[in-house]
Amino acid sequence: MSENSGLRKNVRVRYAPSPTGFLHIGNAQSALFNYLFARHYNGTMVLRIEDTDVKRNVPHGEDSQIENLHWLGIDWDEGPDKPNPKYAPYHQTERKDLYHRYIEQLLDQGLAYKDYATEEELTEMRDAQRAKGEAPHYDGRWYGKSEAEQQAAEAKGLKPSIRLHLPANHEYAWDDIIKGHVSFNSDNMGGDFIIEKSNGMPTYNFAVVIDDYLMDITDVLRGDDHIANTPKQIAVYEALGITPPNFGHITLIYNPKTRKKLSKRDKETLQFISQYKNQGYLSEAIFNFIAFLGWSPVGEKEIFSREELIKLYDPSRMSKSPAYFDQNKLDWTNAEYIKKLDLDDMTDRVLNLVDEGQTDIAKQVQGLQLPDLRGFTKQICKIYQTEVYQLSQIMEKIVWYSNILDEVIDYSQLNQFDRNETLAVLKSFRDHVQDLQEDAVVRDFNQIIKDVSVDSGVKGRNLYFPLNVSFTGSQSAPQINEILQLYSTSTIIALLNKAISAL
């Protein structure tokens, strides 16, 4: 399907999370593509909360989903916080009466029926089917039962579930926005399936149909793991005499090492959007990165603003193949976005992470007694802006440089240089800085380094590397003159004394 944004009218899509936990990167992928679809076609995005699985719902699960979607830069036009009276309410638990009305309609038409089979009976049925080498399926044992048989079951205290009756050898097919033509035969769908549980709550595959129908949803974009649900939902649409929306099944995200779907057991990959936020990935970078998990624009360009992605989005370029999560690509993308930040903005973002204190390193920064944390942070951002790929690395530098006199520096690195030359450099530097006042506002370390070079007769690598090791613990340090601005004069002298002593 290659569509121009001017050809589609009245597009309505929905993202419908369950409040069972944090926003997972796979859910964020679905939300993002629904968002791009809606915005590209000047349509409406709906946020609906599918909370019928009450046992799995967690406190603040919904708030967490909403907060992380907002952080990611995804907004919506309708939802619990933006109700449209025509379509509200937006929580499934508040829509129970709506579902039951359609359940009664199907029962009255004989297209659905009450099933009084107990869990023990169903388990026994499935075990017997497996023993025969058959795929487990409901055998229709309560279809067509008389009123008297139903009343007898009720008299035993049994509560029925409601099942939709599937016609034999019937094809449920659709033209998928992403996958093309897809079809399932009713004989291979596990038999008549439950549309209302014995507790009176609708099942997912029924509630979602009623919601999408009553909310005028035109296009359903969701993960590929839902593809087996789609024929069941089409069966409900057909039974109710309703035209289904367009369906599109987004490729899942895979682990490139295991070549399997990204799982919560993949410990080397962060799973939740809040984890990326806390580690100092930028929301703009995550948005850009996820947009490429299952879609690609024309051309080689890889860094796009949200507005550019909305304009370029084309469903016909959605991928049928698995989307592999490339951590190196994410880190590169985030580094590119960090490089473009205004220095004050970068400083603010780091300090916001410190204030939130969601990671060990943020808590360590909170514990520092720095007289000017903002100024110190801004200086480190200035030095390392082009070197880091996570803002948490800036926090690590803050801790390192503020505790530099207590950090363990490997002075054996100095052994690869001429000892007498190195001592001459360090002692000359010490002589020059001893003349500086402790709280001097202007300290021209570039000039001091030039003077040390003249005094010692040492230059180039043999001059800079010993200074880098002495002041940072590493042979390579960006902008050593800027790093020296982080220290008081007495700290600089103490570091030089430590290095001279080690030699």
Coordinates of C-alpha atoms in Angstrom, one line a residue:
M1 CA 0.0 0.0 0.0
S2 CA 1.7 3.2 -1.1
E3 CA -0.4 6.1 0.1
N4 CA 0.0 9.8 -0.1
S5 CA -0.9 11.8 3.0
G6 CA -3.6 13.6 1.0
L7 CA -5.4 10.4 0.0
R8 CA -6.5 9.2 3.4
K9 CA -9.3 11.1 5.2
N10 CA -10.7 10.7 8.8
V11 CA -7.9 8.3 9.8
R12 CA -8.3 7.1 13.4
V13 CA -5.8 4.8 15.1
R14 CA -5.3 3.7 18.7
Y15 CA -2.6 2.6 21.0
A16 CA -4.1 0.4 23.7
P17 CA -1.7 -0.6 26.5
S18 CA -2.5 -2.8 29.5
P19 CA -1.5 -1.1 32.8
T20 CA 0.5 -4.2 33.8
G21 CA 3.9 -2.6 34.1
F22 CA 6.4 -0.1 32.5
L23 CA 6.5 0.9 28.9
H24 CA 8.4 -1.8 27.1
I25 CA 10.4 -1.0 24.0
G26 CA 8.2 -3.3 21.9
N27 CA 5.1 -1.4 23.1
A28 CA 6.8 1.9 22.4
Q29 CA 7.4 0.7 18.9
S30 CA 3.7 0.1 18.4
A31 CA 2.8 3.4 20.0
L32 CA 5.3 5.2 17.8
F33 CA 4.1 3.8 14.5
N34 CA 0.5 4.5 15.4
Y35 CA 1.6 8.1 16.2
L36 CA 3.5 8.5 12.9
F37 CA 0.5 7.0 11.0
A38 CA -2.0 9.4 12.6
R39 CA 0.2 12.5 12.3
H40 CA 1.2 11.7 8.7
Y41 CA -2.4 11.4 7.6
N42 CA -3.6 14.3 9.8
G43 CA -5.7 11.8 11.6
T44 CA -6.7 11.1 15.2
M45 CA -4.7 9.1 17.7
V46 CA -6.6 7.5 20.5
L47 CA -5.1 6.2 23.8
R48 CA -7.2 3.4 25.2
I49 CA -6.5 1.4 28.4
E50 CA -7.1 -2.3 28.1
D51 CA -7.4 -3.1 31.8
T52 CA -9.7 -6.1 31.9
D53 CA -7.0 -8.4 33.1
V54 CA -7.4 -7.0 36.6
K55 CA -5.1 -9.6 38.3
R56 CA -2.1 -8.4 36.3
N57 CA -2.7 -4.7 36.6
V58 CA -0.1 -2.9 38.7
P59 CA -0.5 0.2 40.8
H60 CA 0.5 3.3 38.8
G61 CA 1.0 1.1 35.7
E62 CA -1.2 3.4 33.6
D63 CA 0.6 6.6 35.0
S64 CA 3.9 5.1 34.1
Q65 CA 2.8 4.3 30.5
I66 CA 1.5 7.8 30.0
E67 CA 4.5 9.5 31.6
N68 CA 7.0 7.5 29.4
L69 CA 5.0 8.1 26.2
H70 CA 5.0 11.8 26.9
W71 CA 8.8 11.7 27.6
L72 CA 9.3 9.9 24.3
G73 CA 7.4 12.7 22.5
I74 CA 4.3 10.8 21.7
D75 CA 1.0 12.5 22.3
W76 CA -2.6 11.6 21.5
D77 CA -5.9 13.4 20.6
E78 CA -8.3 11.4 22.7
G79 CA -7.9 9.3 25.9
P80 CA -8.6 9.1 29.6
D81 CA -7.0 12.6 30.0
K82 CA -8.6 14.0 26.8
P83 CA -12.1 12.4 26.6
N84 CA -14.3 12.9 23.6
P85 CA -17.9 12.4 24.9
K86 CA -18.8 10.6 21.6
Y87 CA -16.3 7.8 22.4
A88 CA -15.6 7.9 26.2
P89 CA -14.9 6.1 28.5
Y90 CA -11.4 4.9 27.5
H91 CA -10.9 2.2 30.2
Q92 CA -12.3 -1.2 29.2
T93 CA -13.3 -1.9 32.8
E94 CA -15.7 1.1 32.5
R95 CA -17.2 -0.3 29.2
K96 CA -18.5 -3.6 30.5
D97 CA -22.2 -2.8 29.8
L98 CA -21.3 -1.9 26.2
Y99 CA -19.7 -5.3 25.6
H100 CA -22.6 -7.2 27.2
R101 CA -25.1 -5.7 24.9
Y102 CA -23.3 -7.2 21.9
I103 CA -22.8 -10.5 23.7
E104 CA -26.6 -10.7 24.2
Q105 CA -27.1 -10.0 20.5
L106 CA -24.9 -12.9 19.5
L107 CA -26.6 -15.2 22.0
D108 CA -30.0 -14.2 20.7
Q109 CA -28.9 -14.9 17.1
G110 CA -27.5 -18.3 18.0
L111 CA -24.0 -17.2 16.9
A112 CA -22.7 -17.5 20.4
Y113 CA -23.6 -20.0 23.2
K114 CA -23.0 -20.7 26.9
D115 CA -20.3 -23.2 27.8
Y116 CA -20.5 -24.8 31.3
A117 CA -17.5 -27.0 30.9
T118 CA -15.3 -26.9 34.0
E119 CA -11.5 -26.2 33.9
E120 CA -10.9 -29.9 34.8
E121 CA -13.1 -31.1 31.9
L122 CA -11.3 -28.8 29.5
T123 CA -7.8 -30.0 30.7
E124 CA -8.9 -33.6 30.3
M125 CA -10.2 -32.8 26.8
R126 CA -6.9 -31.2 25.8
D127 CA -4.8 -34.0 27.3
A128 CA -6.8 -36.6 25.3
Q129 CA -6.4 -34.6 22.1
R130 CA -2.6 -34.4 22.6
A131 CA -2.5 -38.1 23.3
K132 CA -4.0 -38.7 19.8
G133 CA -1.5 -36.3 18.3
E134 CA -4.1 -33.6 17.7
A135 CA -3.6 -29.9 18.3
P136 CA -5.6 -28.9 21.4
H137 CA -8.9 -27.3 20.5
Y138 CA -12.4 -26.8 22.0
D139 CA -14.6 -29.6 20.7
G140 CA -17.9 -27.7 20.7
R141 CA -19.4 -29.9 23.5
W142 CA -21.8 -27.2 24.7
Y143 CA -22.9 -26.0 21.2
G144 CA -26.5 -26.6 20.6
K145 CA -27.3 -27.8 24.1
S146 CA -31.0 -27.5 25.2
E147 CA -32.4 -25.0 27.6
A148 CA -33.0 -27.8 30.1
E149 CA -29.3 -28.9 29.9
Q150 CA -28.2 -25.4 30.6
Q151 CA -30.6 -25.1 33.5
A152 CA -29.3 -28.3 35.0
A153 CA -25.7 -27.0 34.8
E154 CA -26.9 -23.7 36.5
A155 CA -28.5 -25.8 39.3
K156 CA -25.1 -27.3 40.0
G157 CA -23.8 -23.8 40.6
L158 CA -21.7 -23.7 37.3
K159 CA -21.1 -20.3 35.8
P160 CA -20.9 -20.3 32.0
S161 CA -18.4 -18.6 29.8
I162 CA -19.7 -17.5 26.4
R163 CA -18.2 -18.9 23.2
L164 CA -18.5 -17.6 19.6
H165 CA -19.4 -20.4 17.2
L166 CA -17.1 -20.6 14.2
P167 CA -18.5 -22.0 10.8
A168 CA -16.6 -25.0 9.5
N169 CA -14.0 -24.6 6.9
H170 CA -14.4 -20.9 6.6
E171 CA -11.7 -18.5 5.5
Y172 CA -10.9 -15.4 7.5
A173 CA -8.7 -13.2 5.3
W174 CA -7.4 -9.6 5.1
D175 CA -5.0 -7.6 3.2
D176 CA -2.4 -6.6 5.8
I177 CA -1.0 -3.1 5.5
I178 CA 2.5 -4.6 6.1
K179 CA 2.4 -8.3 5.3
G180 CA 0.1 -8.4 2.3
H181 CA -2.7 -11.0 2.0
V182 CA -3.1 -13.2 5.1
S183 CA -5.7 -15.9 5.7
F184 CA -6.7 -18.5 8.3
N185 CA -9.1 -21.4 8.1
S186 CA -11.6 -21.6 10.9
D187 CA -10.8 -25.4 11.3
N188 CA -7.3 -24.4 12.4
M189 CA -8.2 -21.8 15.0
G190 CA -8.6 -23.9 18.1
G191 CA -12.3 -24.3 17.9
D192 CA -15.1 -22.0 19.2
F193 CA -13.4 -19.4 21.4
I194 CA -14.5 -17.6 24.6
I195 CA -15.7 -14.1 24.2
E196 CA -17.0 -13.6 27.7
K197 CA -15.4 -15.2 30.8
S198 CA -17.4 -16.8 33.6
N199 CA -16.9 -13.7 35.7
G200 CA -18.8 -11.6 33.2
M201 CA -15.7 -9.8 31.8
P202 CA -15.2 -9.9 28.0
T203 CA -12.0 -11.5 26.6
Y204 CA -9.5 -9.4 24.8
N205 CA -10.5 -10.6 21.3
F206 CA -14.1 -9.5 21.9
A207 CA -13.6 -6.3 23.8
V208 CA -11.1 -4.9 21.3
V209 CA -13.5 -5.4 18.4
I210 CA -16.3 -3.6 20.2
D211 CA -14.0 -0.8 21.2
D212 CA -12.5 -0.4 17.7
Y213 CA -16.0 -0.4 16.2
L214 CA -17.6 2.1 18.6
M215 CA -14.5 4.4 18.5
D216 CA -14.5 4.4 14.6
I217 CA -11.0 3.1 14.4
T218 CA -10.0 2.9 10.8
D219 CA -6.5 1.3 11.0
V220 CA -5.1 -1.1 13.6
L221 CA -1.3 -1.2 13.8
R222 CA 0.1 -3.6 16.3
G223 CA 2.8 -6.1 16.9
D224 CA 3.2 -9.3 14.8
D225 CA 2.5 -11.4 17.9
H226 CA -1.1 -10.3 17.5
I227 CA -1.5 -11.9 14.1
A228 CA -3.2 -15.1 15.5
N229 CA -5.7 -12.8 17.2
T230 CA -6.8 -11.1 14.0
P231 CA -8.8 -14.0 12.5
K232 CA -10.7 -14.3 15.8
Q233 CA -11.5 -10.6 15.8
I234 CA -12.5 -10.8 12.1
A235 CA -14.8 -13.7 13.1
V236 CA -16.5 -11.4 15.7
Y237 CA -16.8 -8.6 13.1
E238 CA -18.5 -11.0 10.7
A239 CA -20.8 -12.4 13.3
L240 CA -21.9 -8.8 14.2
G241 CA -22.2 -7.8 10.6
I242 CA -19.6 -5.1 11.0
T243 CA -16.8 -4.1 8.5
P244 CA -13.4 -4.6 10.1
P245 CA -10.7 -1.9 10.0
N246 CA -7.5 -2.2 8.1
F247 CA -4.9 -4.3 9.9
G248 CA -1.2 -3.9 9.9
H249 CA 1.2 -6.2 11.9
I250 CA 4.5 -4.6 12.8
T251 CA 7.6 -6.8 12.8
L252 CA 8.8 -7.7 16.3
I253 CA 12.1 -6.6 17.7
Y254 CA 14.8 -9.4 17.8
N255 CA 18.0 -10.0 19.7
P256 CA 20.8 -10.1 17.0
K257 CA 22.8 -12.6 19.1
T258 CA 20.1 -15.2 19.8
R259 CA 18.1 -14.3 16.6
K260 CA 15.0 -14.6 18.8
K261 CA 12.3 -12.2 19.8
L262 CA 13.6 -9.7 22.4
S263 CA 12.7 -11.1 25.7
K264 CA 12.8 -9.8 29.3
R265 CA 15.4 -12.5 29.9
D266 CA 17.8 -10.6 27.6
K267 CA 19.8 -9.0 30.4
E268 CA 22.3 -7.3 28.1
T269 CA 19.5 -5.2 26.5
L270 CA 17.6 -2.6 28.4
Q271 CA 13.9 -3.5 28.1
F272 CA 12.0 -0.4 29.3
I273 CA 11.8 3.2 28.1
S274 CA 12.3 4.4 31.7
Q275 CA 15.7 2.6 31.8
Y276 CA 16.9 4.4 28.7
K277 CA 15.7 7.7 30.2
N278 CA 17.5 7.1 33.5
Q279 CA 20.8 6.1 31.7
G280 CA 20.8 9.4 29.8
Y281 CA 19.5 8.5 26.4
L282 CA 17.8 11.4 24.8
S283 CA 14.1 11.1 24.0
E284 CA 14.7 12.4 20.5
A285 CA 17.3 9.8 19.9
I286 CA 15.2 6.9 21.2
F287 CA 12.3 8.2 19.0
N288 CA 14.6 8.3 15.9
F289 CA 16.1 4.8 16.7
I290 CA 12.7 3.1 17.3
A291 CA 11.3 4.5 14.0
F292 CA 13.9 2.4 12.2
L293 CA 12.9 -0.8 14.0
G294 CA 10.5 -2.0 11.3
W295 CA 10.5 0.9 8.8
S296 CA 13.0 2.8 6.7
P297 CA 12.8 5.9 4.6
V298 CA 14.2 6.3 1.1
G299 CA 17.9 7.2 1.1
E300 CA 20.9 6.8 3.4
K301 CA 20.2 9.5 6.0
E302 CA 19.7 8.1 9.5
I303 CA 19.2 11.1 11.8
F304 CA 15.7 12.7 11.5
S305 CA 13.7 15.0 13.6
R306 CA 10.2 13.9 14.7
E307 CA 8.7 16.4 12.2
E308 CA 10.8 14.9 9.4
L309 CA 9.7 11.3 10.3
I310 CA 6.1 12.3 10.3
K311 CA 6.4 13.8 6.9
L312 CA 8.4 10.9 5.4
Y313 CA 6.4 8.1 7.0
D314 CA 5.0 5.7 4.4
P315 CA 3.3 2.4 5.5
S316 CA 4.5 0.8 2.2
R317 CA 8.1 0.9 3.5
M318 CA 7.2 -1.0 6.7
S319 CA 9.4 -4.1 6.9
K320 CA 8.1 -7.7 6.8
S321 CA 11.5 -8.9 8.1
P322 CA 12.5 -9.0 11.8
A323 CA 13.8 -5.8 13.3
Y324 CA 17.2 -6.5 15.0
F325 CA 18.0 -4.4 18.0
D326 CA 21.5 -2.9 17.4
Q327 CA 22.9 -1.5 20.6
N328 CA 25.9 0.1 18.8
K329 CA 23.5 1.9 16.4
L330 CA 21.5 3.2 19.4
D331 CA 24.6 4.5 21.1
W332 CA 25.8 6.1 17.9
T333 CA 22.4 7.8 17.4
N334 CA 22.3 9.1 20.9
A335 CA 25.9 10.4 20.6
E336 CA 24.9 12.3 17.5
Y337 CA 22.0 13.9 19.3
I338 CA 24.1 14.8 22.3
K339 CA 26.6 16.5 20.0
K340 CA 23.9 18.8 18.8
L341 CA 22.6 19.9 22.2
D342 CA 22.9 23.5 23.4
L343 CA 25.4 23.4 26.3
D344 CA 22.9 24.8 28.8
D345 CA 20.3 22.3 27.7
M346 CA 22.7 19.4 28.0
T347 CA 23.6 20.6 31.5
D348 CA 19.9 20.9 32.5
R349 CA 19.3 17.3 31.3
V350 CA 22.2 15.9 33.3
L351 CA 21.1 17.7 36.4
N352 CA 17.4 16.6 35.9
L353 CA 18.7 13.0 36.0
V354 CA 20.7 13.8 39.1
D355 CA 17.6 15.3 40.8
E356 CA 15.5 12.2 39.9
G357 CA 18.2 10.0 41.4
Q358 CA 17.0 6.8 39.6
T359 CA 20.5 5.3 39.2
D360 CA 23.4 4.6 41.5
I361 CA 25.6 7.2 39.7
A362 CA 22.9 9.8 40.0
K363 CA 22.7 9.1 43.8
Q364 CA 26.5 9.4 44.0
V365 CA 26.4 12.9 42.4
Q366 CA 23.6 13.8 44.8
G367 CA 26.0 13.0 47.6
L368 CA 28.8 15.3 46.4
Q369 CA 29.4 18.5 48.4
L370 CA 30.2 20.7 45.4
P371 CA 29.7 24.5 45.9
D372 CA 28.7 25.0 42.3
L373 CA 27.3 21.7 40.9
R374 CA 25.8 23.4 37.9
G375 CA 29.0 25.2 36.9
F376 CA 31.1 22.0 37.4
T377 CA 28.6 19.9 35.4
K378 CA 28.5 22.5 32.6
Q379 CA 32.3 22.5 32.4
I380 CA 32.4 18.7 32.1
C381 CA 29.6 18.8 29.5
K382 CA 31.7 21.3 27.5
I383 CA 34.8 19.0 27.7
Y384 CA 33.0 15.7 26.9
Q385 CA 30.0 16.6 24.7
T386 CA 31.6 15.0 21.7
E387 CA 33.0 12.0 23.6
V388 CA 30.0 10.5 25.3
Y389 CA 26.9 8.5 24.1
Q390 CA 25.0 8.5 27.4
L391 CA 24.4 11.4 29.8
S392 CA 25.2 9.0 32.7
Q393 CA 28.8 9.1 31.5
I394 CA 28.8 12.8 32.3
M395 CA 27.7 11.9 35.8
E396 CA 30.6 9.4 36.1
K397 CA 33.0 12.2 35.1
I398 CA 31.5 14.5 37.7
V399 CA 32.1 11.9 40.4
W400 CA 35.6 11.1 39.1
Y401 CA 36.9 14.7 38.9
S402 CA 35.3 15.9 42.1
N403 CA 37.0 13.0 44.0
I404 CA 40.2 13.1 41.9
L405 CA 42.5 13.1 44.9
D406 CA 41.0 9.9 46.2
E407 CA 40.9 8.1 42.8
V408 CA 43.5 5.5 42.1
I409 CA 45.7 6.6 39.2
D410 CA 48.0 4.1 37.4
Y411 CA 51.3 5.9 37.3
S412 CA 53.0 3.0 35.7
Q413 CA 51.7 4.5 32.4
L414 CA 54.5 7.1 32.9
N415 CA 57.2 4.5 32.5
Q416 CA 57.0 4.5 28.8
F417 CA 58.4 8.0 28.8
D418 CA 61.9 9.3 29.6
R419 CA 61.8 9.6 33.4
N420 CA 64.0 12.7 33.6
E421 CA 62.0 14.5 30.9
T422 CA 58.7 13.6 32.6
L423 CA 60.0 14.9 36.0
A424 CA 61.2 18.1 34.3
V425 CA 57.7 18.6 32.8
L426 CA 55.8 17.9 36.1
K427 CA 58.2 20.0 38.3
S428 CA 58.1 22.9 35.9
F429 CA 54.3 22.8 35.8
R430 CA 54.2 22.8 39.6
D431 CA 56.5 25.9 39.7
H432 CA 54.2 27.8 37.3
V433 CA 50.9 27.0 39.1
Q434 CA 52.4 27.7 42.6
D435 CA 52.2 31.4 41.6
L436 CA 48.5 31.1 40.9
Q437 CA 46.0 32.2 43.6
E438 CA 43.8 29.5 45.0
D439 CA 40.6 31.1 43.8
A440 CA 41.9 32.8 40.6
V441 CA 39.1 33.4 38.2
V442 CA 41.3 33.4 35.1
R443 CA 43.9 30.7 34.8
D444 CA 45.6 30.4 31.4
F445 CA 46.7 26.8 31.3
N446 CA 47.4 26.9 27.6
Q447 CA 50.1 29.5 28.3
I448 CA 51.4 27.5 31.3
I449 CA 51.8 24.4 29.1
K450 CA 53.6 26.5 26.5
D451 CA 55.9 27.9 29.2
V452 CA 56.6 24.4 30.6
S453 CA 57.5 23.1 27.1
V454 CA 60.0 26.0 26.7
D455 CA 61.5 25.4 30.3
S456 CA 61.8 21.6 30.0
G457 CA 62.6 21.4 26.3
V458 CA 59.9 18.7 26.0
K459 CA 57.0 18.9 23.5
G460 CA 54.4 16.9 21.7
R461 CA 53.4 13.5 23.0
N462 CA 56.1 13.5 25.6
L463 CA 54.7 16.7 27.1
Y464 CA 51.0 16.1 27.0
F465 CA 50.7 12.4 27.9
P466 CA 52.4 12.7 31.3
L467 CA 50.1 15.7 32.1
N468 CA 47.1 13.7 30.9
V469 CA 48.0 10.8 33.2
S470 CA 48.7 13.1 36.2
F471 CA 45.5 15.0 35.9
T472 CA 43.0 12.5 34.5
G473 CA 44.5 9.0 35.0
S474 CA 44.4 8.4 31.3
Q475 CA 47.0 9.0 28.5
S476 CA 44.3 10.5 26.3
A477 CA 42.3 13.3 27.6
P478 CA 40.3 15.8 25.6
Q479 CA 41.2 19.5 26.2
I480 CA 43.5 19.1 29.2
N481 CA 43.5 22.9 29.7
E482 CA 39.7 22.7 30.2
I483 CA 40.0 19.8 32.6
L484 CA 42.4 21.8 34.7
Q485 CA 39.8 24.4 35.1
L486 CA 37.8 21.9 37.2
Y487 CA 40.4 21.9 39.9
S488 CA 41.5 24.3 42.6
T489 CA 45.2 25.3 42.4
S490 CA 45.9 23.3 45.6
T491 CA 44.4 20.2 43.9
I492 CA 46.6 20.7 40.9
I493 CA 49.7 20.9 43.0
A494 CA 48.6 17.8 45.1
L495 CA 48.1 15.8 41.9
L496 CA 51.5 16.9 40.6
N497 CA 53.2 15.9 43.9
K498 CA 51.5 12.4 43.7
A499 CA 52.8 11.9 40.2
I500 CA 56.3 13.1 41.1
S501 CA 56.4 10.9 44.1
A502 CA 55.3 7.9 42.0
L503 CA 58.3 8.5 39.7

